[in-house]
Short mmCIF file of C-alpha atoms in Angstrom, two decimals:
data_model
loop_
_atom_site.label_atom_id
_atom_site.label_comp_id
_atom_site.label_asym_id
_atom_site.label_seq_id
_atom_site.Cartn_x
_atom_site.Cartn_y
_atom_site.Cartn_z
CA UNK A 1 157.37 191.97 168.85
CA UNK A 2 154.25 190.40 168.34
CA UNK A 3 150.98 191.22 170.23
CA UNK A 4 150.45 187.54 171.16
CA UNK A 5 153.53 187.08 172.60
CA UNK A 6 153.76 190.50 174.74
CA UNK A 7 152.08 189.30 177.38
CA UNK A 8 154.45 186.30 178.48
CA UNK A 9 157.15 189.48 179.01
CA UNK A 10 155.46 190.11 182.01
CA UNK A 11 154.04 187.19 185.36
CA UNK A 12 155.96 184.67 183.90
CA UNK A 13 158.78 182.08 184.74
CA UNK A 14 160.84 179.37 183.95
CA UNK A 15 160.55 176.16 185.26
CA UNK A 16 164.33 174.56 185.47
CA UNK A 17 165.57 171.30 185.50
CA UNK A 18 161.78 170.25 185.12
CA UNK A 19 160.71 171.58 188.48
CA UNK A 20 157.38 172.77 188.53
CA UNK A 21 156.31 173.20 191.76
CA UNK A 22 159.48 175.90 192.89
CA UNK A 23 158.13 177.43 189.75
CA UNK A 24 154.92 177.72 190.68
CA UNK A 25 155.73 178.55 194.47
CA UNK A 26 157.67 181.42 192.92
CA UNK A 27 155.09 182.70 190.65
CA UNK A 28 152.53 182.67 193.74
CA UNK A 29 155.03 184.80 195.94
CA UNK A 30 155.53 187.04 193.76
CA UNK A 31 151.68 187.61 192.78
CA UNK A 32 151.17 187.71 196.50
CA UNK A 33 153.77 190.42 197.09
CA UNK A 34 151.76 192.39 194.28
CA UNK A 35 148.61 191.93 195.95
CA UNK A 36 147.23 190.05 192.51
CA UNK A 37 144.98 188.09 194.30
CA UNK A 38 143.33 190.20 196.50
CA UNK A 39 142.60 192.51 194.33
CA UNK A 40 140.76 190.15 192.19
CA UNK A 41 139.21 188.23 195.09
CA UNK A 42 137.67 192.04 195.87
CA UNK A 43 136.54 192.91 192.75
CA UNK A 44 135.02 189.40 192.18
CA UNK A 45 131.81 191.13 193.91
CA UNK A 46 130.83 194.35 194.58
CA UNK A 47 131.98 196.40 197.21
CA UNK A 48 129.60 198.38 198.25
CA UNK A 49 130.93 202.36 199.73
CA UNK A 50 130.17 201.15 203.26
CA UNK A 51 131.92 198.31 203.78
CA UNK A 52 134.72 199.80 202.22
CA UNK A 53 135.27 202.29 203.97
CA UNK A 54 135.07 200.34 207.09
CA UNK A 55 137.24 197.79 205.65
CA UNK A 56 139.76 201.19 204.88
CA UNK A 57 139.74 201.87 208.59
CA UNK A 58 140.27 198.94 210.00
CA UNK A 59 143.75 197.89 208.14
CA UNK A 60 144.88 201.10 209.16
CA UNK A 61 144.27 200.66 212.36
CA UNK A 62 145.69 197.14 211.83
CA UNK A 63 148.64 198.96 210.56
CA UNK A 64 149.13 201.48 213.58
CA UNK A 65 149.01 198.46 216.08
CA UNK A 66 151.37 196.38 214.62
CA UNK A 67 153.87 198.90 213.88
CA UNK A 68 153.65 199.68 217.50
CA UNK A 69 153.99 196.65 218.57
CA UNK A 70 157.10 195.92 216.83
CA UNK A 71 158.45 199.04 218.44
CA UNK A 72 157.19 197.82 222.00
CA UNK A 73 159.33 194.30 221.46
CA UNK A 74 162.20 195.87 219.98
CA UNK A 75 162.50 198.27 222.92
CA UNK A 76 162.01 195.20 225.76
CA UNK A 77 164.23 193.02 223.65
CA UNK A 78 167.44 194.78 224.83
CA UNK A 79 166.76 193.92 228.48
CA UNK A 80 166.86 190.30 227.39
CA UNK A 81 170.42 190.03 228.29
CA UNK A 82 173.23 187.98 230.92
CA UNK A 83 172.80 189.62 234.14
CA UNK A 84 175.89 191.57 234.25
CA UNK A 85 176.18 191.67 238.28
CA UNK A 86 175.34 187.95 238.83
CA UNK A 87 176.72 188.48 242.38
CA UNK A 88 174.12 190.60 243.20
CA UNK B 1 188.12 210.23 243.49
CA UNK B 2 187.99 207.05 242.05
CA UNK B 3 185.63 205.07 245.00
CA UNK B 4 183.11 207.91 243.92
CA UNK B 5 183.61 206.55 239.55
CA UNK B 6 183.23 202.88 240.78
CA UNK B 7 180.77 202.70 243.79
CA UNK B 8 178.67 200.91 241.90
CA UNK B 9 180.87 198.19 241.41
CA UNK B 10 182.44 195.65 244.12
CA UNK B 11 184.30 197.65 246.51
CA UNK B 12 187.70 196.60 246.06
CA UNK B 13 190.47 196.68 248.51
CA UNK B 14 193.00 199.01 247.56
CA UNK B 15 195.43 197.79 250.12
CA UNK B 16 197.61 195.89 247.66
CA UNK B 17 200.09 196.87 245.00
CA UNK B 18 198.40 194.59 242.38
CA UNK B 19 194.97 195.68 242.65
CA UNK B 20 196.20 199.37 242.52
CA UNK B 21 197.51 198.22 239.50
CA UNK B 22 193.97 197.08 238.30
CA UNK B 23 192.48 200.34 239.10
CA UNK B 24 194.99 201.66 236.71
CA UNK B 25 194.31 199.34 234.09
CA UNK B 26 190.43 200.04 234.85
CA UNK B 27 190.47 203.93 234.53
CA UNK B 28 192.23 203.46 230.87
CA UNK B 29 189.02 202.25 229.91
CA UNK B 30 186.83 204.81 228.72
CA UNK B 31 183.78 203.37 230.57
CA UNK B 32 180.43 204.04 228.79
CA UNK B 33 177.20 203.10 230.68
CA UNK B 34 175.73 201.03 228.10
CA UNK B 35 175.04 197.09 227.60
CA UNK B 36 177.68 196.59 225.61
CA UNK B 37 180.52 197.30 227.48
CA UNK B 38 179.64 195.73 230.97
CA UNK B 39 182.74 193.91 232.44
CA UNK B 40 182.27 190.13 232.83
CA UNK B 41 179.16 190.21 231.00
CA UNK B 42 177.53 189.70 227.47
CA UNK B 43 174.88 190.45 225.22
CA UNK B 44 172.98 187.19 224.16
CA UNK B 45 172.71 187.54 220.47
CA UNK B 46 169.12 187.27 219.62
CA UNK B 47 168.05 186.99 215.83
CA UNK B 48 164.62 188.69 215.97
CA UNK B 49 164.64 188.17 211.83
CA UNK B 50 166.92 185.14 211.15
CA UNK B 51 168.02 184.53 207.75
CA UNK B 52 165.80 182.41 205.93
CA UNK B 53 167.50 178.73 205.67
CA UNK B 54 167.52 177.63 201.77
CA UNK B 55 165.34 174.00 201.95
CA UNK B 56 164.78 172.29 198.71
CA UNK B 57 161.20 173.33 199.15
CA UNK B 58 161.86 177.21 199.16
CA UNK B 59 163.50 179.17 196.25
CA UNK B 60 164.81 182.56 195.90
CA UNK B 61 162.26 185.19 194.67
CA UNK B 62 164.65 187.39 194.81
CA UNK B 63 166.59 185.78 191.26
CA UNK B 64 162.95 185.72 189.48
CA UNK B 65 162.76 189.40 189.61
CA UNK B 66 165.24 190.53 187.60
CA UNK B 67 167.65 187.23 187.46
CA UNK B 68 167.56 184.43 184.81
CA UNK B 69 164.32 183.68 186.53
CA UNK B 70 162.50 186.60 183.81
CA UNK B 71 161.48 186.32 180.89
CA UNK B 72 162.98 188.57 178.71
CA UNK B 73 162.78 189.94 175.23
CA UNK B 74 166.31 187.82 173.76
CA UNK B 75 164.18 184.92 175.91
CA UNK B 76 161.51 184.34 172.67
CA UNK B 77 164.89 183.32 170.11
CA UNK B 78 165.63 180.21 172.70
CA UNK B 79 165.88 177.04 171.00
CA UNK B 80 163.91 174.47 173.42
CA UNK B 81 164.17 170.68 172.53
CA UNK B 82 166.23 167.88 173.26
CA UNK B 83 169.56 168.21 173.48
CA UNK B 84 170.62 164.71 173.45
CA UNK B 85 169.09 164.00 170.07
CA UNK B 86 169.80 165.90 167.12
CA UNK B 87 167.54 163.98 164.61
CA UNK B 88 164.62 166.73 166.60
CA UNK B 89 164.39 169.48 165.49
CA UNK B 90 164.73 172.17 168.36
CA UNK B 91 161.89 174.72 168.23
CA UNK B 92 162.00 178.86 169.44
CA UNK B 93 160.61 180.20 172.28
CA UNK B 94 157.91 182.10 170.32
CA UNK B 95 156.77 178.84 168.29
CA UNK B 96 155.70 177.13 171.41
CA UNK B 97 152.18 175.98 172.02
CA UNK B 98 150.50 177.39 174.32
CA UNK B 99 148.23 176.15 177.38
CA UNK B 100 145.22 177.92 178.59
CA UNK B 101 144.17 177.51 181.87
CA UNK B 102 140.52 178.44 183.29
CA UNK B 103 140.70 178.05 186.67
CA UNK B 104 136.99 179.15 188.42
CA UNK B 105 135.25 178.26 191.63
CA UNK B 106 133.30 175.67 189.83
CA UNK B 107 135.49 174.17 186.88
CA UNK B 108 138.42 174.15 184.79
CA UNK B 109 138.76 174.49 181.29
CA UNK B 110 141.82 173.90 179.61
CA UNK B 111 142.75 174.31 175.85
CA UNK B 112 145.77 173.89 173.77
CA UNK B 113 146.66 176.72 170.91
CA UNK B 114 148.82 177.43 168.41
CA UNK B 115 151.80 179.72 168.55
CA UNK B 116 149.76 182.32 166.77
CA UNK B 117 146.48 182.08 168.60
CA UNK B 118 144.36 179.27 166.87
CA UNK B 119 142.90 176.51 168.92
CA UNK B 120 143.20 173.24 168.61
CA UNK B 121 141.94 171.28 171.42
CA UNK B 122 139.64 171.75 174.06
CA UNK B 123 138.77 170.17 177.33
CA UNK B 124 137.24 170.76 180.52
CA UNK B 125 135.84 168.79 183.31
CA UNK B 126 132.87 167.57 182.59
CA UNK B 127 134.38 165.93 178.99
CA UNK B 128 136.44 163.60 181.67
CA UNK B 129 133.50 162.71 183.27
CA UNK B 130 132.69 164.43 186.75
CA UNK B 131 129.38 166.18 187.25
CA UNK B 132 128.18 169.40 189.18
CA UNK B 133 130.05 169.95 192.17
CA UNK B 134 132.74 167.27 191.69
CA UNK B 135 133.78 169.49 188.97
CA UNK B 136 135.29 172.19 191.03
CA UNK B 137 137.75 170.20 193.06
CA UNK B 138 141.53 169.29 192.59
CA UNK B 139 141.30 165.62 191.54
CA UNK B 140 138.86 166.73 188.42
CA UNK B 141 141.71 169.08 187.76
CA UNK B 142 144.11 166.33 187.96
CA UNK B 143 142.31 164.09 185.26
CA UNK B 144 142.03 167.14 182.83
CA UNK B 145 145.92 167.88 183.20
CA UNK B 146 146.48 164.31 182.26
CA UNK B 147 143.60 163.60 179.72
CA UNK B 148 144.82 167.29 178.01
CA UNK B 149 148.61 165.56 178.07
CA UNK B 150 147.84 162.82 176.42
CA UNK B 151 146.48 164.15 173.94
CA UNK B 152 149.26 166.67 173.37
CA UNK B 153 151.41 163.84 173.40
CA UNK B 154 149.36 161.98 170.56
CA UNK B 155 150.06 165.33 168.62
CA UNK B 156 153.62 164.84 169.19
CA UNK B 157 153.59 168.50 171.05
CA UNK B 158 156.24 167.65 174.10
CA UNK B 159 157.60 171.00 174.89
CA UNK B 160 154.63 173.72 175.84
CA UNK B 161 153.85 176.88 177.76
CA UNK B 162 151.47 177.40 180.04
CA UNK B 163 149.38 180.03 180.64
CA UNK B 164 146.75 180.21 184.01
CA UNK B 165 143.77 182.36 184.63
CA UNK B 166 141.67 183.28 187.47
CA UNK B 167 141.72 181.41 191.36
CA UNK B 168 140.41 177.89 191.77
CA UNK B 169 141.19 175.16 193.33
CA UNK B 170 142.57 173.28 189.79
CA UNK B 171 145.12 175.90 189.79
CA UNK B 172 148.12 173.96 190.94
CA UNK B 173 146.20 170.49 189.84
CA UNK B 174 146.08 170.62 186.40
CA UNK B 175 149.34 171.59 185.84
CA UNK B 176 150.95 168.61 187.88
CA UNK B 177 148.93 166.74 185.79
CA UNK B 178 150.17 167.59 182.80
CA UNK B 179 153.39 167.22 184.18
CA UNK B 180 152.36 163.14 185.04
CA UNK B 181 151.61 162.57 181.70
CA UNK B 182 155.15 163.03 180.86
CA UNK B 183 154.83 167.08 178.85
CA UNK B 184 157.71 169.05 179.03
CA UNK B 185 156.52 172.55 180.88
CA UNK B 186 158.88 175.40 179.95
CA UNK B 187 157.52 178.62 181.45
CA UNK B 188 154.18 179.12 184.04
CA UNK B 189 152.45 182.92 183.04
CA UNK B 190 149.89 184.03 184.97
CA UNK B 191 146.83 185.91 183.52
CA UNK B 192 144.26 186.81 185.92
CA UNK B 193 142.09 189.76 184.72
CA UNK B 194 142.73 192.64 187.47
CA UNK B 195 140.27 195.33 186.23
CA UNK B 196 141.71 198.63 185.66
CA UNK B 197 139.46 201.66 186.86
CA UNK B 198 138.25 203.09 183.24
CA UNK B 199 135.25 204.92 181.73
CA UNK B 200 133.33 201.49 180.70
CA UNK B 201 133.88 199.25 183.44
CA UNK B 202 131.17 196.75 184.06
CA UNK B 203 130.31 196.93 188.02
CA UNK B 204 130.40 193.45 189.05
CA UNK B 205 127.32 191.74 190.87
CA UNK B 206 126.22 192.55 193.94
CA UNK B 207 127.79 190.14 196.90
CA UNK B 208 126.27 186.98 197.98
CA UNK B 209 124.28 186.76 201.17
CA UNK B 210 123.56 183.26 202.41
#
């Protein structure tokens, strides 16, 4: 295998039937599932120790409240039914 | 006995044979006090995640991963080319040209190489004509995608890999227009640098306050 062509093994795809922009839609979900860009959008500049460690604590908290919201809908969700005694 | 199991339900009158009959039939069930069992009632089906409806706009990610989607080692032996005529000759995976992609804030520069590394054409957006800040937007982009394909196609290159580097707005741009100038795209790679914590890495600059 040679060194030049290694690095198409990996972040790459094919385009078929000539369709370029599904390929490229594909290619940026994936990259955003990796969390490609972010991590080069945060290492564009540097971060100083302050800010990130208050940007550490607030997606955790970010985390907690979402999670707990989820639970909080799931939970009210199963009242949202047909009123089983409609003669009441 | 049994007005004390159903009080909570209608009080029927258990004067007549055929509703003692339906109290039979009733205490067969084996009544459970949950929603889904509640006579003469249902549970409206609610799709909190529904299933994600296949438009000709969205694709399956799910096939890149590991379907046909990948490129793969056997992948670099495919014969690319036209099928319909035989006089071309149909070319390997690995002996494709390939297309750099710069894609900053500012610019993008675009270059075409050989299979093996060497360049042989360059362009960028200021060689198309745009100045300064013009540079850095997606119509710039545009024009070098097309000005880059037609000179590929004066080289007689048709079939070509692309390869894309770093966030800007010519991102999407300059591939579409290579694709208008009538090039034959066969694979998109991505290559932006993510720095890897090491001994010699190079803190970046400080951040911008405006």
């Amino acid at each position: 295998m040679w060194n030049v062509h290694s690095r198409f093994l990996a972040r790459t795809v094919w385009v078929r039937n000539g369709e370029v922009d599904l390929a490229y839609r594909a290619l940026n979900r994936i990259l955003n599932n990796e969390d490609v860009f972010k991590t080069a959008r945060l290492w564009e500049r540097y971060e100083k120790p302050f800010r990130k460690r208050g940007r550490l604590c607030y997606e955790k908290a970010h985390e907690i409240y979402n999670n707990d919201m989820e639970r909080k809908i799931k939970f009210l969700m199963r009242k949202n039914r047909v009123n089983p005694w409609p003669w009441n | 006995m049994l007005n004390r199991l159903f009080s909570h339900y209608v009080p029927l009158s258990i004067s007549t044979f055929q509703q003692s009959l339906r109290f039979l039939s009733l205490t067969s069930i084996n009544y459970k006090r949950s929603h889904a069992d509640i006579r003469d009632g249902a549970v409206r089906e609610i799709n909190l995640h529904p299933e994600k409806i296949q438009t000709p706009l969205s694709i399956d990610v799910d096939k890149y991963y590991g379907g046909s989607g990948q490129v793969r080692e056997t992948d670099f032996e495919k014969l690319i080319g036209d099928t319909n005529n035989p006089e071309i000759l149909q070319v390997k995976y690995e002996d494709l040209p390939i297309v750099h992609m710069k894609c900053t804030r500012n610019n993008t520069l675009v270059d075409v190489s050989d299979c093996t590394g060497q360049q042989i054409f360059r362009t960028s957006c200021g060689v198309v004509g745009f100045h300064n800040a013009k540079k850095g937007t997606t119509t710039a982009a545009q024009a070098v995608g097309i000005h880059m394909g037609n000179n590929l196609l004066r080289r007689n290159m048709k079939h070509v890999r692309v390869v894309v580097k770093g966030t800007g707005p010519g991102r999407l741009m300059a591939i579409k227009g290579l694709q208008l100038a009538g090039i034959d795209i066969v694979t998109i790679t991505d290559n932006t640098s993510i720095p890897t914590l090491h001994v010699g890495l190079q803190r970046p600059k400080k951040m911008r306050r405006v």
